[in-house]
XYZ file of C-alpha atoms in Angstrom:
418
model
C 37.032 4.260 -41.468
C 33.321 5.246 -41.863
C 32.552 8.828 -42.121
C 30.553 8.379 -38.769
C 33.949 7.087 -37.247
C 35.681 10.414 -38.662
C 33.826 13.081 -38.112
C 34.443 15.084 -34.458
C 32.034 13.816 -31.593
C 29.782 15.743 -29.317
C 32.244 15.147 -26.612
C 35.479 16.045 -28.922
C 33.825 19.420 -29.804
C 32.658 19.836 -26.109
C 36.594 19.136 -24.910
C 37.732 21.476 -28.416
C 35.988 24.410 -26.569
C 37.019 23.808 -23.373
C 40.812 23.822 -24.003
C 42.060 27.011 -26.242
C 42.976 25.639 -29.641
C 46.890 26.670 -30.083
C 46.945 28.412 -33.331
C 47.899 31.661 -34.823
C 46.420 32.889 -38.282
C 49.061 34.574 -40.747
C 47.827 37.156 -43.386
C 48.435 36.090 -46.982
C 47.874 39.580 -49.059
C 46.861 40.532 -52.700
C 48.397 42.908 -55.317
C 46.567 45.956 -53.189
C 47.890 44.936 -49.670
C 44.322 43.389 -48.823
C 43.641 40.170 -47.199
C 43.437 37.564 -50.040
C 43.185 34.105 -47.148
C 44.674 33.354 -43.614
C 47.092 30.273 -43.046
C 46.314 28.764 -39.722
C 49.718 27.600 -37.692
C 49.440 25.466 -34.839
C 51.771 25.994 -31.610
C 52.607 22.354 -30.727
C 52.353 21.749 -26.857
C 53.087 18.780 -27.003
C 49.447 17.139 -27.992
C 49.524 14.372 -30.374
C 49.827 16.037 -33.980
C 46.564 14.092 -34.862
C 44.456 14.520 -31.640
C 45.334 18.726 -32.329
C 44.407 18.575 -35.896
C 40.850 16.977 -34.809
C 40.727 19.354 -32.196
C 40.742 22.061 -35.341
C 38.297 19.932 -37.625
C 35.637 20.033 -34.350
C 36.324 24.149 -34.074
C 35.666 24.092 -37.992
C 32.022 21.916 -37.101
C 31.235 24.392 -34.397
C 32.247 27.803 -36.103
C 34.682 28.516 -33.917
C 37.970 28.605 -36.203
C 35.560 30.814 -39.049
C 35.330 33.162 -36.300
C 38.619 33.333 -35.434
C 40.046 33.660 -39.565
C 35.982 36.376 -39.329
C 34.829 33.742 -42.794
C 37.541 34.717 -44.749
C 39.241 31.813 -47.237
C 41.646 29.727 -45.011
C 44.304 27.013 -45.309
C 46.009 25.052 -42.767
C 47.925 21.884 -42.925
C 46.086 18.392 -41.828
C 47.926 14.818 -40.896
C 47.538 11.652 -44.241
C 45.497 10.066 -41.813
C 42.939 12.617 -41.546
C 42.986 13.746 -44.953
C 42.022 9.993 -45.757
C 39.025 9.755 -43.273
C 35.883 9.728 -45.536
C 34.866 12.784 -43.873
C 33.358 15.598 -45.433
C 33.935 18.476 -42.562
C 35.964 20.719 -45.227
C 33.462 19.857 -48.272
C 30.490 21.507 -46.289
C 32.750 24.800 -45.357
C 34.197 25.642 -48.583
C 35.968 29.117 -46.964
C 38.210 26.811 -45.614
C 41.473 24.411 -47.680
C 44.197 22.319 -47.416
C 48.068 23.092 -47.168
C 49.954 20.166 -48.853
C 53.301 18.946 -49.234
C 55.129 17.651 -52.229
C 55.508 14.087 -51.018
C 52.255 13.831 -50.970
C 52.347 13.485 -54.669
C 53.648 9.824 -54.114
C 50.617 8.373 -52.556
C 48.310 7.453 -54.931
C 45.418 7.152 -52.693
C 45.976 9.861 -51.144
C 46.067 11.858 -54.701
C 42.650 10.396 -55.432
C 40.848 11.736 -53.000
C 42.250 14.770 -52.814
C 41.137 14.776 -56.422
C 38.039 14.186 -54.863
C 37.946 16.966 -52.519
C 38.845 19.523 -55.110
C 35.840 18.699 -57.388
C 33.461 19.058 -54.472
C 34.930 22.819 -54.388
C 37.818 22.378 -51.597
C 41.093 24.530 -52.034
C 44.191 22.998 -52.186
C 47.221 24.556 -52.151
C 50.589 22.772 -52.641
C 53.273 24.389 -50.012
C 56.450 23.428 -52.644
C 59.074 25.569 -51.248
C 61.769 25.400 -53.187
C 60.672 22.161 -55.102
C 61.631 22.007 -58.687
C 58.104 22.295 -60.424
C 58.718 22.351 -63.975
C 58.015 19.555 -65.848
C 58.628 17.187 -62.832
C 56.658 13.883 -62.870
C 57.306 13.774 -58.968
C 55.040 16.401 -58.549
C 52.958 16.142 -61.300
C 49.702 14.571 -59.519
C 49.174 17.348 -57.351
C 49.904 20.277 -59.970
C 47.316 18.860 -61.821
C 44.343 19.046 -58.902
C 45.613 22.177 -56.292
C 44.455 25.901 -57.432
C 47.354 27.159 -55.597
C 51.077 26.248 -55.067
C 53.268 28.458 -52.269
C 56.983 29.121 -53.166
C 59.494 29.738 -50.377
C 60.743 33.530 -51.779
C 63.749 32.997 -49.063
C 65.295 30.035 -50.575
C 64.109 31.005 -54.129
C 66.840 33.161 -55.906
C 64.861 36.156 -58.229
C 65.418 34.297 -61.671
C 63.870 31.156 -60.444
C 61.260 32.530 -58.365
C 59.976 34.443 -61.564
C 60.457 31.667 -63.971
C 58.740 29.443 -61.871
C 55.471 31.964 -60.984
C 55.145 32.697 -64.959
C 55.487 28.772 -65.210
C 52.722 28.113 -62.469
C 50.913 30.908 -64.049
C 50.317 29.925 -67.578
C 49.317 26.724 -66.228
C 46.527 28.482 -64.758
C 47.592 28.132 -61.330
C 47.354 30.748 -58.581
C 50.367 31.474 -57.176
C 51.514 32.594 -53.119
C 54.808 33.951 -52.606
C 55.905 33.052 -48.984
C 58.550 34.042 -46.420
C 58.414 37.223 -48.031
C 60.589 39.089 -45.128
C 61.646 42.049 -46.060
C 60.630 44.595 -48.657
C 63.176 44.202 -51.448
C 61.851 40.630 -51.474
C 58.345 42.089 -51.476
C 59.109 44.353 -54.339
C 60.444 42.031 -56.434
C 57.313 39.837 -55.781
C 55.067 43.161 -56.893
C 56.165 42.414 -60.491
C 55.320 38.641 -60.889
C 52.115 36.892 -61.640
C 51.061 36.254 -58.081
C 47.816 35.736 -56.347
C 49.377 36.753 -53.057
C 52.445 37.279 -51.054
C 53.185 36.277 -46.899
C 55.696 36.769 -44.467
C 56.776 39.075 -41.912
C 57.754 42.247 -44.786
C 54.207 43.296 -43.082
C 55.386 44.208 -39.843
C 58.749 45.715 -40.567
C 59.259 49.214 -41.342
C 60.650 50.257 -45.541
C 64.086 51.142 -44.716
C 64.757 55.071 -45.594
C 67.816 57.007 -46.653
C 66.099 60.156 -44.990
C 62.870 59.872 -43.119
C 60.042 61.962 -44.067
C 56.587 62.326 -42.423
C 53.832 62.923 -44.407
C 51.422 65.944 -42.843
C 48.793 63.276 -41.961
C 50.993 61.484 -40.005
C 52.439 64.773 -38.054
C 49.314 65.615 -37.652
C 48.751 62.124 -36.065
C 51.997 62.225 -33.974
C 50.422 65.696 -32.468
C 47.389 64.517 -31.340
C 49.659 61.201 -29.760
C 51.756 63.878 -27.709
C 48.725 65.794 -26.335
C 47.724 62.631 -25.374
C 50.927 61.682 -23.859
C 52.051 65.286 -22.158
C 50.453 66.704 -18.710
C 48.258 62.812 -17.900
C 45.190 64.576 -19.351
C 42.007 63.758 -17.532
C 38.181 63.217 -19.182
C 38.443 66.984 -19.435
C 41.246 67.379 -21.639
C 40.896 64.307 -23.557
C 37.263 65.451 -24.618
C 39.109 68.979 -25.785
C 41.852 66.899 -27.535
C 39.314 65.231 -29.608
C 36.469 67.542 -29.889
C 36.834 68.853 -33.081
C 38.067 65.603 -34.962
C 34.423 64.455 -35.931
C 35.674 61.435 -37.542
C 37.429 60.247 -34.394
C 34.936 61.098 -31.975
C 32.076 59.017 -34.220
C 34.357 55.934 -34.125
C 35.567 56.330 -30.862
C 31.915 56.627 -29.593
C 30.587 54.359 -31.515
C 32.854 51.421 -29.767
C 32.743 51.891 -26.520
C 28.695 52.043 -27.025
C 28.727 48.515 -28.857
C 27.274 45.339 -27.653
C 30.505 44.321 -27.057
C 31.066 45.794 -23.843
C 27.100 45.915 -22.514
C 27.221 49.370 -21.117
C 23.870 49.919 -18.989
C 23.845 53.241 -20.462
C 24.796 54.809 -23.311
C 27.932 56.985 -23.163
C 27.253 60.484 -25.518
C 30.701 62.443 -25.363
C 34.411 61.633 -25.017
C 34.308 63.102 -21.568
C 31.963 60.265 -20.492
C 33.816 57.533 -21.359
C 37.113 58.862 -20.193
C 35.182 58.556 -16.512
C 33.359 55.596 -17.296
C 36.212 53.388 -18.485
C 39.179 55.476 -17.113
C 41.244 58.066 -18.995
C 44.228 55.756 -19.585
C 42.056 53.134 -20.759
C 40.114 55.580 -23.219
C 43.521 57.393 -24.351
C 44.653 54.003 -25.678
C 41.792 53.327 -27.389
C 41.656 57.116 -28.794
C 45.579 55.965 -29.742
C 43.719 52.751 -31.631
C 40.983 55.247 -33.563
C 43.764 57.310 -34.785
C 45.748 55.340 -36.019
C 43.406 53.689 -38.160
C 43.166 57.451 -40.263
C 46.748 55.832 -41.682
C 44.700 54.234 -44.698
C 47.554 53.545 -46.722
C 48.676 50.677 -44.534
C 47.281 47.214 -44.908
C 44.338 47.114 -42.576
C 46.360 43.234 -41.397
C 48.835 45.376 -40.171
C 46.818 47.637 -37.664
C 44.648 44.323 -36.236
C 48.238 42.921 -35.837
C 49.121 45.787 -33.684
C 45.436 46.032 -31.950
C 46.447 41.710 -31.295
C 50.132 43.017 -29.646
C 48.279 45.759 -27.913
C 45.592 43.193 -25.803
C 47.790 40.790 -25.523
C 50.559 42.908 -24.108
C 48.121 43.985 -21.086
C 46.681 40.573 -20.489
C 50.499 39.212 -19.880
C 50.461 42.107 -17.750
C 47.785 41.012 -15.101
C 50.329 40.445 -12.598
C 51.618 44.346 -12.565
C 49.699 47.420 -11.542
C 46.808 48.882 -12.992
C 48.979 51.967 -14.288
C 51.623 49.315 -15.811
C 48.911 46.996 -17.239
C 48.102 50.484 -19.426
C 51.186 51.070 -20.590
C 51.778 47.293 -21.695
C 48.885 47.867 -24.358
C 50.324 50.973 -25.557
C 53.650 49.209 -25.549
C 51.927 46.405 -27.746
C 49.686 49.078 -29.962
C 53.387 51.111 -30.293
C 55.723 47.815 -30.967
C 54.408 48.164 -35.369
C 53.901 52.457 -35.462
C 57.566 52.277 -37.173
C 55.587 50.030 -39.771
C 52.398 51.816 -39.643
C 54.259 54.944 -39.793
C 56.716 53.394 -42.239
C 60.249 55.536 -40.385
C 62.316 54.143 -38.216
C 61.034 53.622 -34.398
C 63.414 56.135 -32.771
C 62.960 58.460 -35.365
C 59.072 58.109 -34.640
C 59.319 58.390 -30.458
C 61.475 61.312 -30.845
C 58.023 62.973 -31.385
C 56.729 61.075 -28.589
C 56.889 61.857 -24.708
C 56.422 58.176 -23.901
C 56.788 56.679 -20.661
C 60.660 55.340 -20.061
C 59.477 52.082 -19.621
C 57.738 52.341 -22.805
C 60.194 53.823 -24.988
C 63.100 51.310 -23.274
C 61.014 48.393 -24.317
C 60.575 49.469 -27.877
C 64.049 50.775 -28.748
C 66.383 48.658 -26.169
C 64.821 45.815 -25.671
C 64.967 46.355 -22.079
C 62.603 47.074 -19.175
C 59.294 45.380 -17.450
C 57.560 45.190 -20.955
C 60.359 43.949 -22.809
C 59.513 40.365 -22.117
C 55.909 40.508 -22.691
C 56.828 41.580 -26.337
C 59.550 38.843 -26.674
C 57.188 36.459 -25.507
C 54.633 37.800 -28.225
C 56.605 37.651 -30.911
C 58.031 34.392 -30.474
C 53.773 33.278 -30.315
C 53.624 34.915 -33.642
C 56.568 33.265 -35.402
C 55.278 29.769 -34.215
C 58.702 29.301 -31.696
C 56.792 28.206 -28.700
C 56.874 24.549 -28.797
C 55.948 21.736 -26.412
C 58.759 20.453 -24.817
C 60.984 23.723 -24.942
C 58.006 25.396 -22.914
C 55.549 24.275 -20.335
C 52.415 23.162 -22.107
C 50.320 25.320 -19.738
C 52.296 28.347 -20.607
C 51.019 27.753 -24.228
C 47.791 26.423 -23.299
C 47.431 30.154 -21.312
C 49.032 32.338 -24.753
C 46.618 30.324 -26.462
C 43.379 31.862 -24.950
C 45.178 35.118 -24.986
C 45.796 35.246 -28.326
C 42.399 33.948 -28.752
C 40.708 37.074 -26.791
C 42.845 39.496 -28.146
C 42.285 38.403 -32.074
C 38.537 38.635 -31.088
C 38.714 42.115 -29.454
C 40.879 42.967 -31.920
C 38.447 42.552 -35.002
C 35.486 44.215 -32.876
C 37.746 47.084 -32.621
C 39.143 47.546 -35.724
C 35.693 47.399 -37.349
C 34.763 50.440 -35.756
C 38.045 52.218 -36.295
C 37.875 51.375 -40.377
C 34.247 52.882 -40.617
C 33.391 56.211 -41.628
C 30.124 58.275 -40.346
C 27.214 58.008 -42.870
């Protein structure tokens, strides 16, 4: 196929923008808990596998997927035929790589010019799972082009998985740990030669024999409960926040950003609480806060800020009160995490709303759903066929929105007055 034939028309990028592309980007993070690249998942809804990959090379063309991952290094995983289109979409945006399977190995042409792709500076990264590595002529083509190779940590027992980094490593290979679920896996990772680890140990909390607050966070969880106790109005919420300089600057400094196109500037707490509502401004006062928990990977609070949008926009359909208390149901689903103690140990601090607290610790009430149906986005379990392609189609641009807002938000909540 000629590389005019391959690369995304006008009219594909035109129809790419039109429909919401359904992904989701998962976090792979270094040794300090940073974000080392993004994997981008696709949520199958039923569109050809091939015509949805092209829909993602035309959102790479356009910018759209680098502003969706905000430029950072990105892999996601692309059908033989398109990796054998003479099409040079991935050479020109070298941020973003391919995810590869070990089979793959077998095709010779297919080796070749990935071959090629890697010396005009693409990433590669070989997704072996549980693949025997060493010293295995099956897999030896790609070893000997990808910069990084992904072990499956769940299906890896803790002797191979470290035999096999320090194997990858002295060859000079980066290695990912993935389906890293739970934190004895993680801390077993901490020790081996690895690039970065993934899975969902990020948004569960450490488990605890006795759980202990530091002072910053008690101090946090008292400024939550003034927020929460007596429905405090632009008056009070001003006086809550007035002498937290740090809070106030961030808080301020949001709500005045292009991002919302106020016709006026807003100069105190008080204003914004009328302008925007006080519910409204006491989640977003709940958002400021809790970025002050600096310990945390910063993946962890835009994960929770994602929950928290997408939690009220699945709440359209209730009242304006309820819509509220979805995104503070979404923002509050990861404070055990971000808080690292268990979630009822956490609310007992709280005086949340019963539907609130219901949802987080039973599993039960008008918000309940809404997070089911989150977290079954996040894990990839929406798929066409089991689900109504227009239900995904409609997560899709959620999740969309609410990664955007997300990132504008947490960009003011991570900065610090000059």
């Amino acid at each position: 196929m000629s590389e005019a034939a391959a690369i995304p028309s006008a009219q594909d990028v035109s129809a790419a923008s039109e429909l919401p592309l359904p992904v989701i980007r998962l976090p792979m993070l270094d040794s300090k808990r940073e974000l080392f690249a993004y994997e981008i998942v696709f949520q199958n809804d039923a569109e050809d596998e091939d015509v949805l990959m092209r829909r993602a090379l035309a959102t790479i063309t356009d910018g759209a997927l680098a502003r969706l991952v905000r430029g950072n290094r990105t892999f996601l995983k692309l059908t033989h035929e398109l990796l054998m289109e003479e099409t040079d979409v991935l050479q020109h945006q070298p941020r973003f790589g391919v995810l590869l399977r070990p089979e793959a190995a077998s095709d010779i042409a297919l080796v070749e010019r990935l071959a090629r792709m890697a010396q005009r500076g693409c990433p590669l990264m070989l997704d072996a799972g549980d693949t025997t590595l060493e010293f295995n002529p099956a897999v030896e083509p790609l070893l000997k082009i990808v910069q990084f190779v992904r072990l499956d940590a769940s299906k890896l027992d803790p002797a191979t998985l470290r035999s096999r980094s320090e194997y990858l490593h002295a060859r000079g290979t980066h290695v990912v740990a993935g389906h890293v679920d739970d934190h004895d896996t993680y801390h077993r990772c901490e020790s081996l030669p690895l690039q970065a680890i993934q899975g969902q140990f990020l948004l569960k909390p450490e488990p605890v024999a006795v759980p202990v607050l530091a002072a910053s966070r008690l101090s946090l969880l008292r400024l939550m409960k003034a927020l929460q106790e007596g429905n405090p109005g632009p008056v009070e919420l001003g006086q809550i926040v007035r002498d937290d300089a740090i809070l106030s600057y961030k808080l301020l400094g949001c709500v005045n950003s292009a991002y919302f196109a106020l016709p006026r500037q807003l100069k105190s707490v008080q204003q914004a609480a009328i302008f925007f509502g006080a519910a409204r401004l006491r989640n977003w006062i709940y958002t400021m806060a809790l970025s002050g928990t600096g310990d945390r990977p910063p993946e962890l609070l835009r994960a929770a800020l994602i929950r928290a949008h997408m939690c009220e926009k699945l709440a359209q359909h209730m009242p304006s009160e309820q819509r509220e208390m979805a995104f503070t149901a979404g923002l509050f689903s990861l404070l055990d995490a971000m808080m690292e103690a268990p979630m009822d140990f956490v609310l007992w601090h709280l005086p949340l709303a019963r539907e609130i607290s219901s949802a987080l610790l039973e599993n039960k009430g008008p918000f309940a759903p809404l997070l089911e149906q989150i977290r079954d986005w996040e894990a990839g379990n929406l798929r066409g066929g089991e689900v109504q392609p227009q239900v995904i189609r409609r997560m899709a641009a959620i999740y969309l929105e609410a990664t955007q807002w997300a990132d504008h938000v947490y960009a003011f909540a991570d900065q610090r007055p000059n």
